[in-house]
Amino acid sequence: MTGYFAELFTLFLIVLVHEIGHVVVARSFDIRVREVKLLPFGGVAEIEDAGSIPAKQDALIAIAGPLQNVWMGLAAWGCGQLGWWDPEWAAYVWKANLMIGLFNLLPIYPLDGGKLLQAAFSYGFNYYSMMKWTSRISIVLSTLMIGFAISTAFWPSNGIQLNLLVVGLFLWLTNWTYYRNIPYLFVRFLMHRDRVAVRTIARGSLARPIIVNIKQPIIGVVRLLWREQYHLIYLMELEGRIVKVVPEKEVVDRFLIERDPNRAVIELFR
């Protein structure tokens, strides 16, 4: 209707190739992609059971999208320099790739930068804390984006940045929903912990010990699990005596069938 069909179609193709990059790398790791959502600022590739795959693979899948924007942008710039494309059109294409690639690297979930942030946090936080901090940071940055989009209305000869406002609201709502769903997402993570055990046994890796008070609620114990580590749980009295050593799998299984998540962990292993 506004005469920008070619530009919009080009943006669609850029976003499509961006998401194909995610899908190709995910499939190379034999990871199933449930769906791909194409959005004006990029897209979202939803990976099956993301919490059960190694953080390194998660990061490689995330960065694969912006890397597509790199080669497409360079190709467009080269076509303009060689005279194969109209200079204005070449500039539009490489700038569009630059904009989409850099925007997706913002550390806001579910953008690629947010997924890279999650992967990095997986090496410094347990899985539950990683989800909490990712969502909190994403909500704060989304709020700042919304505030900036509105603040431009008070600048001379400017109005509200409507596109940025809509994207900011979408990201804020997405992360607020993610934050509220963390308990359910965490249960899904626990239900696929057996995959971590299989990888640990295959590599011959050492189990990571977790020492907890025998009176600690079982929900507090399972929240101490790390993404890529298999654990042995040491149940200790306040006096420092080890009462029992329990494999992670037994703790997770008891938690999943226990009706009272605040029940003391020692009561489940007497």
Coordinates of C-alpha atoms in Angstrom, one line a residue:
M1 CA 0.0 0.0 0.0
T2 CA 2.9 2.4 0.7
G3 CA 5.0 1.3 -2.3
Y4 CA 7.7 -0.4 -0.3
F5 CA 6.9 -4.0 -1.4
A6 CA 10.4 -4.7 -2.7
E7 CA 12.0 -3.5 0.6
L8 CA 9.6 -5.5 2.8
F9 CA 10.1 -8.6 0.7
T10 CA 13.8 -8.2 1.0
L11 CA 13.6 -7.9 4.7
F12 CA 11.5 -11.1 4.8
L13 CA 14.2 -12.9 2.8
I14 CA 16.9 -11.6 5.1
V15 CA 15.0 -12.8 8.2
L16 CA 14.3 -16.1 6.5
V17 CA 18.0 -16.8 5.7
H18 CA 18.9 -15.7 9.3
E19 CA 16.5 -18.3 10.7
I20 CA 17.7 -21.0 8.2
G21 CA 21.2 -20.5 9.7
H22 CA 19.8 -21.4 13.2
V23 CA 18.0 -24.5 11.8
V24 CA 20.9 -25.8 9.8
V25 CA 23.3 -25.7 12.8
A26 CA 20.6 -27.2 15.1
R27 CA 20.0 -30.1 12.7
S28 CA 23.8 -30.7 12.4
F29 CA 23.6 -31.5 16.2
D30 CA 20.6 -33.7 15.6
I31 CA 18.5 -31.2 17.6
R32 CA 14.8 -30.9 16.6
V33 CA 13.5 -27.4 15.8
R34 CA 9.8 -27.3 16.9
E35 CA 8.9 -24.1 15.0
V36 CA 10.4 -20.9 13.5
K37 CA 8.6 -17.6 14.0
L38 CA 9.4 -14.9 11.6
L39 CA 9.2 -11.4 13.1
P40 CA 10.0 -7.9 11.7
F41 CA 13.2 -7.7 13.7
G42 CA 14.4 -11.2 13.0
G43 CA 12.8 -14.4 14.2
V44 CA 12.7 -17.0 16.9
A45 CA 13.7 -20.7 16.3
E46 CA 12.2 -22.8 19.2
I47 CA 14.5 -25.7 19.9
E48 CA 13.1 -28.8 21.5
D49 CA 14.3 -29.3 25.1
A50 CA 16.8 -26.4 25.0
G51 CA 17.8 -27.0 28.7
S52 CA 19.0 -30.5 28.0
I53 CA 21.6 -29.6 25.2
P54 CA 25.1 -28.4 26.0
A55 CA 25.5 -24.6 26.4
K56 CA 28.2 -24.6 23.7
Q57 CA 25.8 -26.1 21.1
D58 CA 23.1 -23.6 22.3
A59 CA 25.6 -20.7 21.7
L60 CA 26.6 -22.0 18.2
I61 CA 23.0 -22.3 17.2
A62 CA 22.3 -18.7 18.4
I63 CA 25.3 -17.1 16.7
A64 CA 24.6 -18.9 13.4
G65 CA 21.7 -16.4 12.7
P66 CA 23.8 -13.2 12.9
L67 CA 26.6 -14.8 10.9
Q68 CA 24.2 -15.1 8.0
N69 CA 23.7 -11.3 8.1
V70 CA 27.4 -10.9 8.0
W71 CA 27.9 -12.6 4.6
M72 CA 24.7 -11.2 3.2
G73 CA 25.7 -7.7 4.2
L74 CA 29.2 -8.1 2.7
A75 CA 27.8 -9.6 -0.5
A76 CA 25.4 -6.6 -0.9
W77 CA 28.2 -4.1 -0.2
G78 CA 30.4 -5.9 -2.7
C79 CA 27.7 -5.9 -5.4
G80 CA 27.3 -2.1 -4.9
Q81 CA 31.1 -1.5 -5.1
L82 CA 31.4 -3.6 -8.3
G83 CA 28.5 -1.8 -9.9
W84 CA 26.3 -5.0 -10.1
W85 CA 23.6 -3.4 -8.0
D86 CA 22.3 0.2 -7.8
P87 CA 24.4 1.8 -5.1
E88 CA 21.3 3.0 -3.2
W89 CA 19.8 -0.5 -3.3
A90 CA 23.0 -2.1 -2.2
A91 CA 23.3 0.3 0.7
Y92 CA 19.7 -0.5 1.8
V93 CA 20.4 -4.3 1.8
W94 CA 23.7 -4.1 3.7
K95 CA 22.3 -1.6 6.2
A96 CA 19.2 -3.9 6.7
N97 CA 21.5 -6.8 7.4
L98 CA 23.6 -4.7 9.8
M99 CA 20.5 -3.5 11.6
I100 CA 18.9 -7.0 12.0
G101 CA 22.2 -8.7 12.9
L102 CA 23.1 -6.1 15.6
F103 CA 19.6 -5.9 17.0
N104 CA 19.5 -9.7 17.4
L105 CA 22.7 -9.6 19.4
L106 CA 21.1 -7.5 22.1
P107 CA 21.3 -9.4 25.4
I108 CA 17.5 -9.8 25.6
Y109 CA 15.7 -13.1 25.5
P110 CA 14.6 -14.6 23.0
L111 CA 16.9 -12.6 20.8
D112 CA 20.1 -14.4 19.8
G113 CA 22.1 -12.2 22.2
G114 CA 19.7 -13.3 25.0
K115 CA 20.4 -16.9 24.2
L116 CA 24.2 -16.3 24.1
L117 CA 23.7 -14.6 27.6
Q118 CA 22.0 -17.8 28.8
A119 CA 24.8 -20.0 27.5
A120 CA 27.4 -17.8 29.2
F121 CA 25.4 -17.8 32.5
S122 CA 25.3 -21.6 32.3
Y123 CA 29.0 -21.6 33.3
G124 CA 28.5 -19.3 36.2
F125 CA 25.1 -20.1 37.7
N126 CA 23.0 -23.2 38.3
Y127 CA 20.2 -23.7 35.8
Y128 CA 17.4 -22.1 38.0
S129 CA 19.4 -19.0 38.7
M130 CA 20.4 -18.8 35.0
M131 CA 16.7 -18.6 34.0
K132 CA 16.0 -16.0 36.7
W133 CA 18.8 -13.7 35.8
T134 CA 18.3 -14.0 32.1
S135 CA 14.6 -13.0 32.4
R136 CA 15.4 -10.2 34.9
I137 CA 18.0 -8.6 32.7
S138 CA 15.8 -9.0 29.6
I139 CA 12.9 -7.3 31.4
V140 CA 15.1 -4.4 32.5
L141 CA 16.5 -3.9 29.0
S142 CA 13.1 -4.2 27.4
T143 CA 11.8 -1.6 29.7
L144 CA 14.7 0.8 28.8
M145 CA 13.9 0.2 25.1
I146 CA 10.2 1.1 25.7
G147 CA 11.3 4.2 27.7
F148 CA 13.6 5.3 24.9
A149 CA 11.0 4.9 22.2
I150 CA 8.6 7.0 24.2
S151 CA 11.1 9.6 25.2
T152 CA 11.9 10.6 21.6
A153 CA 8.4 12.2 21.5
F154 CA 9.9 15.0 23.6
W155 CA 12.8 15.7 21.3
P156 CA 12.6 18.6 18.9
S157 CA 11.1 17.6 15.5
N158 CA 10.7 14.0 16.6
G159 CA 7.8 11.7 17.6
I160 CA 7.5 8.3 19.3
Q161 CA 9.6 5.6 17.8
L162 CA 6.6 3.4 17.1
N163 CA 8.5 0.4 15.6
L164 CA 10.9 0.3 18.6
L165 CA 8.0 0.7 21.0
V166 CA 6.1 -2.3 19.5
V167 CA 9.3 -4.5 19.5
G168 CA 10.0 -3.4 23.1
L169 CA 6.5 -4.2 24.3
F170 CA 6.7 -7.6 22.6
L171 CA 10.0 -8.4 24.2
W172 CA 8.8 -7.2 27.6
L173 CA 5.7 -9.3 27.5
T174 CA 7.7 -12.3 26.3
N175 CA 10.1 -12.1 29.1
W176 CA 7.4 -11.4 31.7
T177 CA 5.6 -14.6 30.6
Y178 CA 8.9 -16.4 30.6
Y179 CA 9.6 -15.2 34.2
R180 CA 6.2 -16.4 35.4
N181 CA 6.6 -19.8 33.7
I182 CA 10.1 -20.5 35.1
P183 CA 8.7 -23.1 37.6
Y184 CA 7.2 -25.1 34.8
L185 CA 10.2 -24.7 32.5
F186 CA 12.4 -25.9 35.4
V187 CA 10.3 -29.0 35.7
R188 CA 10.7 -29.7 32.0
F189 CA 14.5 -29.3 32.5
L190 CA 14.4 -31.8 35.3
M191 CA 12.4 -34.3 33.2
H192 CA 15.3 -34.5 30.7
R193 CA 18.2 -34.7 33.2
D194 CA 18.8 -38.3 32.1
R195 CA 20.4 -36.9 29.0
V196 CA 23.1 -35.2 31.1
A197 CA 23.8 -38.5 32.9
V198 CA 24.2 -40.3 29.6
R199 CA 26.7 -37.7 28.3
T200 CA 28.6 -37.7 31.6
I201 CA 29.0 -41.5 31.6
A202 CA 30.0 -41.5 27.9
R203 CA 32.7 -38.9 28.6
G204 CA 33.8 -40.6 31.8
S205 CA 33.5 -37.2 33.6
L206 CA 33.6 -36.7 37.4
A207 CA 30.3 -35.9 39.2
R208 CA 30.0 -32.5 40.8
P209 CA 29.3 -32.7 44.6
I210 CA 26.5 -30.7 46.1
I211 CA 26.5 -30.5 50.0
V212 CA 23.1 -29.6 51.5
N213 CA 21.6 -29.6 55.0
I214 CA 19.4 -32.6 55.7
K215 CA 16.5 -30.3 56.6
Q216 CA 16.7 -28.3 53.4
P217 CA 13.5 -28.6 51.3
I218 CA 13.8 -30.9 48.3
I219 CA 12.8 -28.0 45.9
G220 CA 15.8 -26.1 47.2
V221 CA 18.1 -29.0 46.5
V222 CA 17.0 -29.6 42.9
R223 CA 17.4 -25.8 42.2
L224 CA 21.1 -26.2 42.8
L225 CA 21.6 -28.4 39.7
W226 CA 23.9 -27.1 37.0
R227 CA 23.1 -27.4 33.3
E228 CA 26.0 -29.5 32.1
Q229 CA 27.0 -31.2 35.4
Y230 CA 25.9 -34.5 36.9
H231 CA 25.8 -34.3 40.7
L232 CA 26.1 -36.4 43.8
I233 CA 24.1 -34.9 46.7
Y234 CA 25.7 -35.1 50.1
L235 CA 23.1 -34.8 52.9
M236 CA 24.9 -33.3 55.9
E237 CA 23.9 -32.6 59.5
L238 CA 24.6 -29.2 61.0
E239 CA 27.4 -30.8 63.0
G240 CA 29.2 -31.7 59.7
R241 CA 28.5 -35.4 59.6
I242 CA 27.6 -36.8 56.2
V243 CA 24.3 -38.8 56.6
K244 CA 23.8 -40.0 53.1
V245 CA 25.2 -39.6 49.6
V246 CA 22.5 -39.7 46.9
P247 CA 22.8 -39.7 43.1
E248 CA 21.2 -36.8 41.4
K249 CA 18.7 -39.0 39.6
E250 CA 17.2 -40.3 42.8
V251 CA 16.6 -36.7 44.1
V252 CA 15.1 -35.6 40.9
D253 CA 12.8 -38.7 40.7
R254 CA 11.6 -38.1 44.3
F255 CA 11.0 -34.4 43.6
L256 CA 8.9 -35.2 40.5
I257 CA 6.6 -37.5 42.4
E258 CA 6.6 -35.7 45.7
R259 CA 3.4 -33.7 46.5
D260 CA 5.0 -31.4 49.0
P261 CA 8.1 -29.7 47.4
N262 CA 9.0 -28.1 50.8
R263 CA 9.4 -31.4 52.5
A264 CA 12.9 -31.9 54.1
V265 CA 15.1 -33.9 51.8
I266 CA 16.2 -36.3 54.5
E267 CA 12.6 -37.4 55.0
L268 CA 12.6 -38.8 51.5
F269 CA 15.7 -41.0 52.0
R270 CA 15.3 -42.6 55.4

